[in-house]
Amino acid sequence: MPLSPPAATIRTQVSMPLRFTDGYATIARVFSFDGLVDGQENLAFGLGDRATAVTPVGRDSVPLVRPHSECLTGDVFGSQRCDCGPQLREAVQRIADAGGYLLYLRQEGRGIGLYAKLDAYALQDGGLDTYEANLALGHREDERSYLVAAQMLRTLGVAEIALLSNNPDKARQLRRLGVAVSSLVPTGVHLSPANARYLRTKAQKGAHTLDVPLSAG
Ligand SMILES: [Zn+2]
């Protein structure tokens, strides 16, 4: 029996031209909300045919949706310790092409926070993997929740999505929250020497559907 997330409302929606460092440009409609249960300033970016005001009339097409958890170091500074920056860049373009929403969730470092993520990196440099490091710091392996993602989708009038993700846990959580996930659309693998170990751990321990060469890095 799916749980129904509490109702939220759209606070503000504005048009925002985006331009990435590699020159890719598109237009987004950025939504903020009142009533999101985590109290964070989460955002939804409507892209492609969803870069327009939300209308009360439903649409026929199923939007492509990616919940992206904030990663200050990867998203903004291009940290090579993870693949968040390239994942975000790929997602924006693919969603703009297909029409849909990028949900930017303010749960840094798998939900443990920015400072704790750096603490975990220090432990990883001592030999632990990303999951072991989180556990050593007293956190669960992955504390991310997609409840506010479900809230935002409901507020935007979206009941069914194509989910852009390699993470089956996102699909499970969203379905439990009443979002119909009609398909799981895989993202590319963004491998670099610095993140190869991290991606292998994600594939092995997080059951991500990633095809990472085990000999790399
Ligand atoms: Zn990251």
Short mmCIF file of N, CA, C and O in Angstrom, two decimals, residues 62-191:
data_model
loop_
_atom_site.label_atom_id
_atom_site.label_comp_id
_atom_site.label_asym_id
_atom_site.label_seq_id
_atom_site.Cartn_x
_atom_site.Cartn_y
_atom_site.Cartn_z
N VAL A 62 4.68 11.03 -20.39
CA VAL A 62 5.29 10.68 -19.10
C VAL A 62 6.64 11.38 -19.02
O VAL A 62 7.50 11.19 -19.88
N PRO A 63 6.87 12.24 -18.03
CA PRO A 63 8.13 12.99 -17.97
C PRO A 63 9.30 12.10 -17.55
O PRO A 63 9.14 11.16 -16.77
N LEU A 64 10.48 12.43 -18.07
CA LEU A 64 11.73 11.82 -17.62
C LEU A 64 12.17 12.58 -16.37
O LEU A 64 12.26 13.81 -16.39
N VAL A 65 12.42 11.87 -15.28
CA VAL A 65 12.71 12.52 -14.00
C VAL A 65 13.98 11.96 -13.39
O VAL A 65 14.18 10.75 -13.36
N ARG A 66 14.85 12.86 -12.93
CA ARG A 66 16.01 12.42 -12.15
C ARG A 66 16.05 13.16 -10.82
O ARG A 66 16.19 14.37 -10.79
N PRO A 67 15.94 12.40 -9.71
CA PRO A 67 16.24 13.00 -8.42
C PRO A 67 17.76 13.03 -8.26
O PRO A 67 18.40 11.99 -8.31
N HIS A 68 18.34 14.22 -8.12
CA HIS A 68 19.79 14.36 -7.98
C HIS A 68 20.09 14.90 -6.59
O HIS A 68 19.63 15.97 -6.23
N SER A 69 20.86 14.14 -5.83
CA SER A 69 21.20 14.59 -4.48
C SER A 69 22.39 15.54 -4.55
O SER A 69 23.40 15.25 -5.20
N GLU A 70 22.25 16.66 -3.87
CA GLU A 70 23.27 17.71 -3.90
C GLU A 70 24.65 17.16 -3.58
O GLU A 70 24.83 16.35 -2.67
N CYS A 71 25.64 17.61 -4.34
CA CYS A 71 27.03 17.27 -4.07
C CYS A 71 27.84 18.53 -4.38
O CYS A 71 28.20 18.78 -5.52
N LEU A 72 28.07 19.34 -3.36
CA LEU A 72 28.74 20.63 -3.59
C LEU A 72 30.08 20.43 -4.28
O LEU A 72 30.41 21.12 -5.24
N THR A 73 30.87 19.47 -3.80
CA THR A 73 32.22 19.29 -4.34
C THR A 73 32.18 18.81 -5.79
O THR A 73 32.99 19.23 -6.61
N GLY A 74 31.25 17.91 -6.11
CA GLY A 74 31.18 17.38 -7.47
C GLY A 74 30.40 18.28 -8.42
O GLY A 74 30.82 18.51 -9.55
N ASP A 75 29.26 18.81 -7.95
CA ASP A 75 28.39 19.60 -8.82
C ASP A 75 29.03 20.94 -9.17
O ASP A 75 28.92 21.43 -10.30
N VAL A 76 29.65 21.59 -8.17
CA VAL A 76 30.13 22.96 -8.36
C VAL A 76 31.62 23.01 -8.69
O VAL A 76 32.04 23.76 -9.55
N PHE A 77 32.42 22.16 -7.99
CA PHE A 77 33.86 22.28 -8.13
C PHE A 77 34.49 21.21 -9.02
O PHE A 77 35.71 21.20 -9.22
N GLY A 78 33.66 20.28 -9.53
CA GLY A 78 34.19 19.27 -10.43
C GLY A 78 35.08 18.26 -9.74
O GLY A 78 35.98 17.70 -10.37
N SER A 79 34.82 17.98 -8.46
CA SER A 79 35.60 16.95 -7.76
C SER A 79 35.58 15.65 -8.55
O SER A 79 34.55 15.21 -9.03
N GLN A 80 36.76 15.04 -8.63
CA GLN A 80 36.90 13.76 -9.33
C GLN A 80 36.72 12.58 -8.40
O GLN A 80 36.89 11.43 -8.80
N ARG A 81 36.37 12.84 -7.13
CA ARG A 81 36.20 11.72 -6.19
C ARG A 81 34.86 11.03 -6.39
O ARG A 81 34.62 9.97 -5.80
N CYS A 82 33.97 11.64 -7.15
CA CYS A 82 32.68 11.02 -7.42
C CYS A 82 32.31 11.39 -8.86
O CYS A 82 33.07 12.04 -9.55
N ASP A 83 31.12 10.95 -9.29
CA ASP A 83 30.71 11.22 -10.67
C ASP A 83 29.50 12.15 -10.72
O ASP A 83 28.79 12.19 -11.73
N CYS A 84 29.26 12.90 -9.64
CA CYS A 84 28.03 13.70 -9.55
C CYS A 84 27.98 14.82 -10.60
O CYS A 84 26.92 15.07 -11.18
N GLY A 85 29.10 15.51 -10.83
CA GLY A 85 29.10 16.60 -11.80
C GLY A 85 28.70 16.15 -13.19
O GLY A 85 27.75 16.67 -13.78
N PRO A 86 29.43 15.14 -13.75
CA PRO A 86 29.04 14.64 -15.08
C PRO A 86 27.63 14.04 -15.11
O PRO A 86 26.92 14.15 -16.11
N GLN A 87 27.20 13.40 -13.99
CA GLN A 87 25.84 12.85 -13.95
C GLN A 87 24.80 13.97 -14.06
O GLN A 87 23.81 13.84 -14.76
N LEU A 88 25.06 15.05 -13.35
CA LEU A 88 24.12 16.18 -13.38
C LEU A 88 24.07 16.80 -14.77
O LEU A 88 22.99 17.06 -15.31
N ARG A 89 25.24 17.00 -15.35
CA ARG A 89 25.31 17.60 -16.69
C ARG A 89 24.59 16.72 -17.72
O ARG A 89 23.83 17.23 -18.56
N GLU A 90 24.82 15.40 -17.66
CA GLU A 90 24.16 14.47 -18.58
C GLU A 90 22.64 14.50 -18.37
O GLU A 90 21.87 14.53 -19.34
N ALA A 91 22.24 14.51 -17.10
CA ALA A 91 20.81 14.46 -16.79
C ALA A 91 20.08 15.67 -17.35
O ALA A 91 19.00 15.55 -17.92
N VAL A 92 20.66 16.86 -17.19
CA VAL A 92 19.99 18.07 -17.66
C VAL A 92 19.73 17.98 -19.16
O VAL A 92 18.63 18.27 -19.64
N GLN A 93 20.73 17.55 -19.91
CA GLN A 93 20.56 17.49 -21.36
C GLN A 93 19.55 16.41 -21.77
O GLN A 93 18.70 16.64 -22.62
N ARG A 94 19.65 15.25 -21.14
CA ARG A 94 18.73 14.17 -21.51
C ARG A 94 17.29 14.53 -21.14
O ARG A 94 16.35 14.20 -21.88
N ILE A 95 17.10 15.18 -20.01
CA ILE A 95 15.75 15.57 -19.61
C ILE A 95 15.23 16.69 -20.51
O ILE A 95 14.07 16.70 -20.90
N ALA A 96 16.13 17.62 -20.88
CA ALA A 96 15.70 18.69 -21.79
C ALA A 96 15.27 18.10 -23.13
O ALA A 96 14.30 18.57 -23.74
N ASP A 97 15.97 17.07 -23.59
CA ASP A 97 15.61 16.44 -24.87
C ASP A 97 14.27 15.70 -24.77
O ASP A 97 13.47 15.74 -25.70
N ALA A 98 14.05 15.02 -23.64
CA ALA A 98 12.86 14.18 -23.52
C ALA A 98 11.66 14.94 -22.94
O ALA A 98 10.51 14.56 -23.18
N GLY A 99 11.94 15.98 -22.14
CA GLY A 99 10.89 16.67 -21.39
C GLY A 99 10.73 16.02 -20.03
O GLY A 99 10.49 14.82 -19.94
N GLY A 100 10.92 16.81 -18.97
CA GLY A 100 10.79 16.23 -17.64
C GLY A 100 11.34 17.15 -16.57
O GLY A 100 11.42 18.37 -16.76
N TYR A 101 11.73 16.53 -15.44
CA TYR A 101 12.15 17.32 -14.27
C TYR A 101 13.44 16.77 -13.67
O TYR A 101 13.59 15.56 -13.51
N LEU A 102 14.34 17.69 -13.35
CA LEU A 102 15.50 17.39 -12.52
C LEU A 102 15.13 17.87 -11.11
O LEU A 102 14.85 19.06 -10.91
N LEU A 103 15.11 16.94 -10.17
CA LEU A 103 14.78 17.30 -8.78
C LEU A 103 16.08 17.41 -8.01
O LEU A 103 16.81 16.43 -7.86
N TYR A 104 16.41 18.63 -7.57
CA TYR A 104 17.69 18.86 -6.89
C TYR A 104 17.45 18.80 -5.39
O TYR A 104 16.86 19.69 -4.79
N LEU A 105 17.92 17.69 -4.80
CA LEU A 105 17.61 17.38 -3.40
C LEU A 105 18.78 17.76 -2.52
O LEU A 105 19.91 17.34 -2.76
N ARG A 106 18.50 18.51 -1.46
CA ARG A 106 19.56 19.04 -0.60
C ARG A 106 19.95 18.03 0.46
O ARG A 106 19.80 18.25 1.66
N GLN A 107 20.43 16.87 -0.01
CA GLN A 107 20.90 15.84 0.93
C GLN A 107 22.32 15.46 0.51
O GLN A 107 22.56 14.50 -0.19
N GLU A 108 23.23 16.30 0.97
CA GLU A 108 24.64 16.19 0.62
C GLU A 108 25.26 14.93 1.21
O GLU A 108 24.91 14.51 2.31
N GLY A 109 26.17 14.31 0.46
CA GLY A 109 26.94 13.19 1.00
C GLY A 109 26.09 12.01 1.42
O GLY A 109 26.23 11.52 2.54
N ARG A 110 25.21 11.53 0.52
CA ARG A 110 24.29 10.44 0.86
C ARG A 110 23.47 10.75 2.10
O ARG A 110 23.12 9.86 2.87
N GLY A 111 23.23 12.05 2.33
CA GLY A 111 22.38 12.45 3.45
C GLY A 111 23.11 12.70 4.75
O GLY A 111 22.50 13.10 5.73
N ILE A 112 24.44 12.52 4.78
CA ILE A 112 25.15 12.70 6.05
C ILE A 112 25.69 14.12 6.22
O ILE A 112 26.12 14.50 7.30
N GLY A 113 25.69 14.91 5.15
CA GLY A 113 26.15 16.30 5.24
C GLY A 113 27.54 16.47 4.64
O GLY A 113 28.28 15.50 4.44
N LEU A 114 27.89 17.73 4.36
CA LEU A 114 29.13 18.03 3.65
C LEU A 114 30.38 17.74 4.50
O LEU A 114 31.33 17.10 4.04
N TYR A 115 30.40 18.21 5.74
CA TYR A 115 31.57 17.99 6.58
C TYR A 115 31.78 16.49 6.83
O TYR A 115 32.91 16.00 6.78
N ALA A 116 30.67 15.78 7.11
CA ALA A 116 30.79 14.34 7.35
C ALA A 116 31.27 13.61 6.10
O ALA A 116 32.00 12.62 6.17
N LYS A 117 30.87 14.12 4.92
CA LYS A 117 31.35 13.51 3.68
C LYS A 117 32.87 13.65 3.59
O LYS A 117 33.56 12.70 3.20
N LEU A 118 33.38 14.82 3.96
CA LEU A 118 34.84 15.01 3.92
C LEU A 118 35.53 14.12 4.96
O LEU A 118 36.61 13.56 4.70
N ASP A 119 34.89 13.96 6.13
CA ASP A 119 35.42 13.02 7.13
C ASP A 119 35.50 11.62 6.53
O ASP A 119 36.48 10.89 6.73
N ALA A 120 34.44 11.24 5.80
CA ALA A 120 34.41 9.90 5.20
C ALA A 120 35.49 9.77 4.12
O ALA A 120 36.11 8.70 4.00
N TYR A 121 35.73 10.83 3.36
CA TYR A 121 36.81 10.78 2.37
C TYR A 121 38.15 10.51 3.06
O TYR A 121 38.98 9.74 2.57
N ALA A 122 38.36 11.17 4.23
CA ALA A 122 39.62 10.97 4.95
C ALA A 122 39.76 9.51 5.37
O ALA A 122 40.85 8.93 5.27
N LEU A 123 38.65 8.91 5.82
CA LEU A 123 38.70 7.49 6.20
C LEU A 123 38.95 6.62 4.98
O LEU A 123 39.65 5.61 5.05
N GLN A 124 38.37 7.02 3.83
CA GLN A 124 38.60 6.24 2.61
C GLN A 124 40.07 6.29 2.21
O GLN A 124 40.62 5.30 1.71
N ASP A 125 40.71 7.43 2.44
CA ASP A 125 42.14 7.52 2.12
C ASP A 125 42.94 6.59 3.03
O ASP A 125 44.07 6.22 2.70
N GLY A 126 42.34 6.20 4.17
CA GLY A 126 42.98 5.23 5.06
C GLY A 126 42.62 3.80 4.73
O GLY A 126 43.03 2.90 5.46
N GLY A 127 41.80 3.58 3.69
CA GLY A 127 41.57 2.22 3.23
C GLY A 127 40.13 1.73 3.26
O GLY A 127 39.83 0.69 2.70
N LEU A 128 39.22 2.46 3.91
CA LEU A 128 37.82 2.02 3.92
C LEU A 128 37.14 2.38 2.59
O LEU A 128 37.56 3.32 1.92
N ASP A 129 36.08 1.64 2.24
CA ASP A 129 35.32 2.06 1.06
C ASP A 129 34.23 3.03 1.52
O ASP A 129 34.06 3.30 2.71
N THR A 130 33.47 3.58 0.55
CA THR A 130 32.53 4.67 0.85
C THR A 130 31.45 4.23 1.85
O THR A 130 31.03 5.00 2.71
N TYR A 131 31.01 2.98 1.76
CA TYR A 131 29.98 2.51 2.68
C TYR A 131 30.55 2.25 4.07
O TYR A 131 29.97 2.64 5.09
N GLU A 132 31.73 1.60 4.12
CA GLU A 132 32.38 1.32 5.41
C GLU A 132 32.69 2.63 6.14
O GLU A 132 32.56 2.71 7.37
N ALA A 133 33.11 3.64 5.39
CA ALA A 133 33.46 4.92 6.01
C ALA A 133 32.24 5.56 6.66
O ALA A 133 32.31 6.07 7.78
N ASN A 134 31.09 5.52 5.98
CA ASN A 134 29.86 6.08 6.56
C ASN A 134 29.49 5.35 7.85
O ASN A 134 29.10 5.96 8.84
N LEU A 135 29.61 4.01 7.82
CA LEU A 135 29.28 3.23 9.01
C LEU A 135 30.23 3.56 10.16
O LEU A 135 29.82 3.68 11.31
N ALA A 136 31.53 3.73 9.83
CA ALA A 136 32.53 4.05 10.86
C ALA A 136 32.22 5.39 11.52
O ALA A 136 32.57 5.61 12.68
N LEU A 137 31.54 6.28 10.80
CA LEU A 137 31.20 7.60 11.36
C LEU A 137 29.86 7.59 12.08
O LEU A 137 29.36 8.63 12.51
N GLY A 138 29.24 6.40 12.19
CA GLY A 138 27.96 6.31 12.91
C GLY A 138 26.75 6.59 12.05
O GLY A 138 25.64 6.78 12.55
N HIS A 139 26.97 6.63 10.73
CA HIS A 139 25.85 6.83 9.82
C HIS A 139 25.49 5.51 9.15
O HIS A 139 26.28 4.58 9.13
N ARG A 140 24.30 5.48 8.58
CA ARG A 140 23.96 4.33 7.76
C ARG A 140 24.68 4.45 6.42
O ARG A 140 25.18 5.52 6.06
N GLU A 141 24.73 3.35 5.67
CA GLU A 141 25.45 3.35 4.39
C GLU A 141 24.94 4.44 3.47
O GLU A 141 25.68 5.07 2.74
N ASP A 142 23.63 4.62 3.49
CA ASP A 142 23.00 5.59 2.59
C ASP A 142 21.77 6.13 3.30
O ASP A 142 20.84 5.38 3.57
N GLU A 143 21.78 7.42 3.64
CA GLU A 143 20.67 7.98 4.40
C GLU A 143 19.73 8.81 3.53
O GLU A 143 18.91 9.56 4.04
N ARG A 144 19.87 8.66 2.21
CA ARG A 144 19.03 9.48 1.35
C ARG A 144 17.58 9.01 1.38
O ARG A 144 17.30 7.82 1.46
N SER A 145 16.68 9.99 1.31
CA SER A 145 15.25 9.70 1.27
C SER A 145 14.67 10.41 0.05
O SER A 145 15.13 11.49 -0.33
N TYR A 146 13.68 9.80 -0.55
CA TYR A 146 13.07 10.41 -1.74
C TYR A 146 11.65 10.89 -1.45
O TYR A 146 10.87 11.13 -2.37
N LEU A 147 11.35 11.08 -0.15
CA LEU A 147 10.02 11.56 0.21
C LEU A 147 9.75 12.95 -0.37
O LEU A 147 8.69 13.18 -0.94
N VAL A 148 10.72 13.87 -0.26
CA VAL A 148 10.45 15.20 -0.81
C VAL A 148 10.41 15.16 -2.34
O VAL A 148 9.71 15.97 -2.95
N ALA A 149 11.12 14.22 -2.95
CA ALA A 149 11.01 14.06 -4.41
C ALA A 149 9.57 13.69 -4.78
O ALA A 149 8.98 14.26 -5.71
N ALA A 150 8.99 12.76 -4.01
CA ALA A 150 7.60 12.37 -4.26
C ALA A 150 6.66 13.54 -4.01
O ALA A 150 5.71 13.76 -4.76
N GLN A 151 6.96 14.31 -2.96
CA GLN A 151 6.12 15.50 -2.68
C GLN A 151 6.15 16.50 -3.83
O GLN A 151 5.13 17.04 -4.23
N MET A 152 7.37 16.75 -4.35
CA MET A 152 7.50 17.72 -5.44
C MET A 152 6.75 17.24 -6.68
O MET A 152 6.05 18.02 -7.33
N LEU A 153 6.90 15.94 -7.00
CA LEU A 153 6.22 15.42 -8.18
C LEU A 153 4.71 15.56 -8.04
O LEU A 153 4.02 15.98 -8.97
N ARG A 154 4.21 15.23 -6.85
CA ARG A 154 2.77 15.34 -6.62
C ARG A 154 2.31 16.79 -6.78
O ARG A 154 1.27 17.07 -7.38
N THR A 155 3.11 17.71 -6.24
CA THR A 155 2.76 19.13 -6.32
C THR A 155 2.77 19.62 -7.77
O THR A 155 2.00 20.50 -8.15
N LEU A 156 3.66 19.03 -8.59
CA LEU A 156 3.74 19.41 -10.00
C LEU A 156 2.69 18.68 -10.85
O LEU A 156 2.65 18.86 -12.06
N GLY A 157 1.88 17.85 -10.21
CA GLY A 157 0.82 17.15 -10.93
C GLY A 157 1.32 15.94 -11.71
O GLY A 157 0.68 15.50 -12.67
N VAL A 158 2.46 15.39 -11.28
CA VAL A 158 3.05 14.24 -11.97
C VAL A 158 2.78 12.97 -11.17
O VAL A 158 3.22 12.86 -10.03
N ALA A 159 2.06 12.03 -11.76
CA ALA A 159 1.75 10.77 -11.06
C ALA A 159 2.58 9.62 -11.59
O ALA A 159 2.75 8.60 -10.92
N GLU A 160 3.10 9.76 -12.81
CA GLU A 160 3.85 8.66 -13.44
C GLU A 160 5.10 9.23 -14.07
O GLU A 160 5.06 10.29 -14.70
N ILE A 161 6.23 8.52 -13.90
CA ILE A 161 7.50 9.02 -14.43
C ILE A 161 8.29 7.91 -15.12
O ILE A 161 8.10 6.73 -14.85
N ALA A 162 9.19 8.31 -16.01
CA ALA A 162 10.30 7.47 -16.43
C ALA A 162 11.48 7.94 -15.58
O ALA A 162 11.79 9.14 -15.55
N LEU A 163 12.10 7.02 -14.84
CA LEU A 163 13.12 7.41 -13.85
C LEU A 163 14.51 7.28 -14.46
O LEU A 163 14.92 6.19 -14.86
N LEU A 164 15.22 8.41 -14.53
CA LEU A 164 16.58 8.41 -15.06
C LEU A 164 17.54 8.11 -13.91
O LEU A 164 17.88 8.99 -13.12
N SER A 165 17.95 6.86 -13.81
CA SER A 165 18.78 6.44 -12.67
C SER A 165 19.32 5.04 -12.88
O SER A 165 18.71 4.23 -13.58
N ASN A 166 20.46 4.75 -12.25
CA ASN A 166 20.96 3.37 -12.18
C ASN A 166 20.68 2.75 -10.81
O ASN A 166 21.14 1.66 -10.53
N ASN A 167 19.93 3.46 -9.98
CA ASN A 167 19.78 3.06 -8.59
C ASN A 167 18.38 2.49 -8.33
O ASN A 167 17.41 3.23 -8.24
N PRO A 168 18.26 1.16 -8.21
CA PRO A 168 16.94 0.56 -8.02
C PRO A 168 16.26 1.00 -6.73
O PRO A 168 15.04 0.95 -6.63
N ASP A 169 17.06 1.44 -5.73
CA ASP A 169 16.47 1.90 -4.47
C ASP A 169 15.61 3.15 -4.68
O ASP A 169 14.60 3.34 -4.01
N LYS A 170 16.03 4.02 -5.63
CA LYS A 170 15.21 5.20 -5.91
C LYS A 170 13.84 4.79 -6.43
O LYS A 170 12.81 5.33 -6.02
N ALA A 171 13.82 3.80 -7.34
CA ALA A 171 12.55 3.35 -7.90
C ALA A 171 11.69 2.73 -6.81
O ALA A 171 10.48 3.01 -6.72
N ARG A 172 12.31 1.90 -5.96
CA ARG A 172 11.56 1.26 -4.87
C ARG A 172 10.94 2.30 -3.94
O ARG A 172 9.75 2.23 -3.61
N GLN A 173 11.76 3.27 -3.51
CA GLN A 173 11.25 4.28 -2.58
C GLN A 173 10.13 5.10 -3.21
O GLN A 173 9.12 5.37 -2.57
N LEU A 174 10.31 5.49 -4.47
CA LEU A 174 9.29 6.32 -5.11
C LEU A 174 7.99 5.55 -5.30
O LEU A 174 6.91 6.10 -5.09
N ARG A 175 8.09 4.27 -5.67
CA ARG A 175 6.87 3.47 -5.82
C ARG A 175 6.14 3.36 -4.49
O ARG A 175 4.92 3.45 -4.43
N ARG A 176 6.91 3.14 -3.42
CA ARG A 176 6.31 3.04 -2.09
C ARG A 176 5.60 4.35 -1.72
O ARG A 176 4.66 4.35 -0.93
N LEU A 177 6.07 5.45 -2.31
CA LEU A 177 5.48 6.76 -2.00
C LEU A 177 4.39 7.15 -2.99
O LEU A 177 3.96 8.30 -3.03
N GLY A 178 3.96 6.19 -3.79
CA GLY A 178 2.81 6.42 -4.65
C GLY A 178 3.12 6.97 -6.03
O GLY A 178 2.22 7.35 -6.77
N VAL A 179 4.41 7.04 -6.41
CA VAL A 179 4.77 7.50 -7.75
C VAL A 179 4.87 6.27 -8.67
O VAL A 179 5.59 5.33 -8.34
N ALA A 180 4.15 6.28 -9.76
CA ALA A 180 4.24 5.17 -10.71
C ALA A 180 5.51 5.33 -11.53
O ALA A 180 5.67 6.32 -12.24
N VAL A 181 6.43 4.38 -11.39
CA VAL A 181 7.68 4.42 -12.17
C VAL A 181 7.50 3.44 -13.32
O VAL A 181 7.58 2.24 -13.15
N SER A 182 7.23 3.98 -14.51
CA SER A 182 6.88 3.09 -15.62
C SER A 182 8.13 2.54 -16.30
O SER A 182 8.08 1.49 -16.94
N SER A 183 9.28 3.22 -16.14
CA SER A 183 10.51 2.64 -16.69
C SER A 183 11.70 3.22 -15.96
O SER A 183 11.64 4.32 -15.38
N LEU A 184 12.80 2.44 -15.96
CA LEU A 184 14.06 2.87 -15.36
C LEU A 184 15.03 3.09 -16.52
O LEU A 184 15.36 2.17 -17.24
N VAL A 185 15.44 4.35 -16.72
CA VAL A 185 16.29 4.71 -17.84
C VAL A 185 17.71 4.87 -17.31
O VAL A 185 17.96 5.73 -16.48
N PRO A 186 18.66 4.02 -17.74
CA PRO A 186 20.01 4.09 -17.16
C PRO A 186 20.77 5.34 -17.60
O PRO A 186 20.57 5.86 -18.70
N THR A 187 21.64 5.81 -16.72
CA THR A 187 22.53 6.92 -17.06
C THR A 187 23.87 6.36 -17.50
O THR A 187 24.16 5.19 -17.28
N GLY A 188 24.68 7.21 -18.11
CA GLY A 188 26.00 6.78 -18.53
C GLY A 188 26.92 6.56 -17.34
O GLY A 188 26.64 6.99 -16.23
N VAL A 189 28.03 5.87 -17.56
CA VAL A 189 29.04 5.68 -16.52
C VAL A 189 30.15 6.69 -16.78
O VAL A 189 30.68 6.77 -17.88
N HIS A 190 30.45 7.52 -15.78
CA HIS A 190 31.45 8.57 -15.94
C HIS A 190 32.67 8.19 -15.12
O HIS A 190 32.82 8.57 -13.97
N LEU A 191 33.53 7.42 -15.75
CA LEU A 191 34.67 6.83 -15.05
C LEU A 191 35.90 7.71 -15.18
O LEU A 191 36.21 8.22 -16.26
#
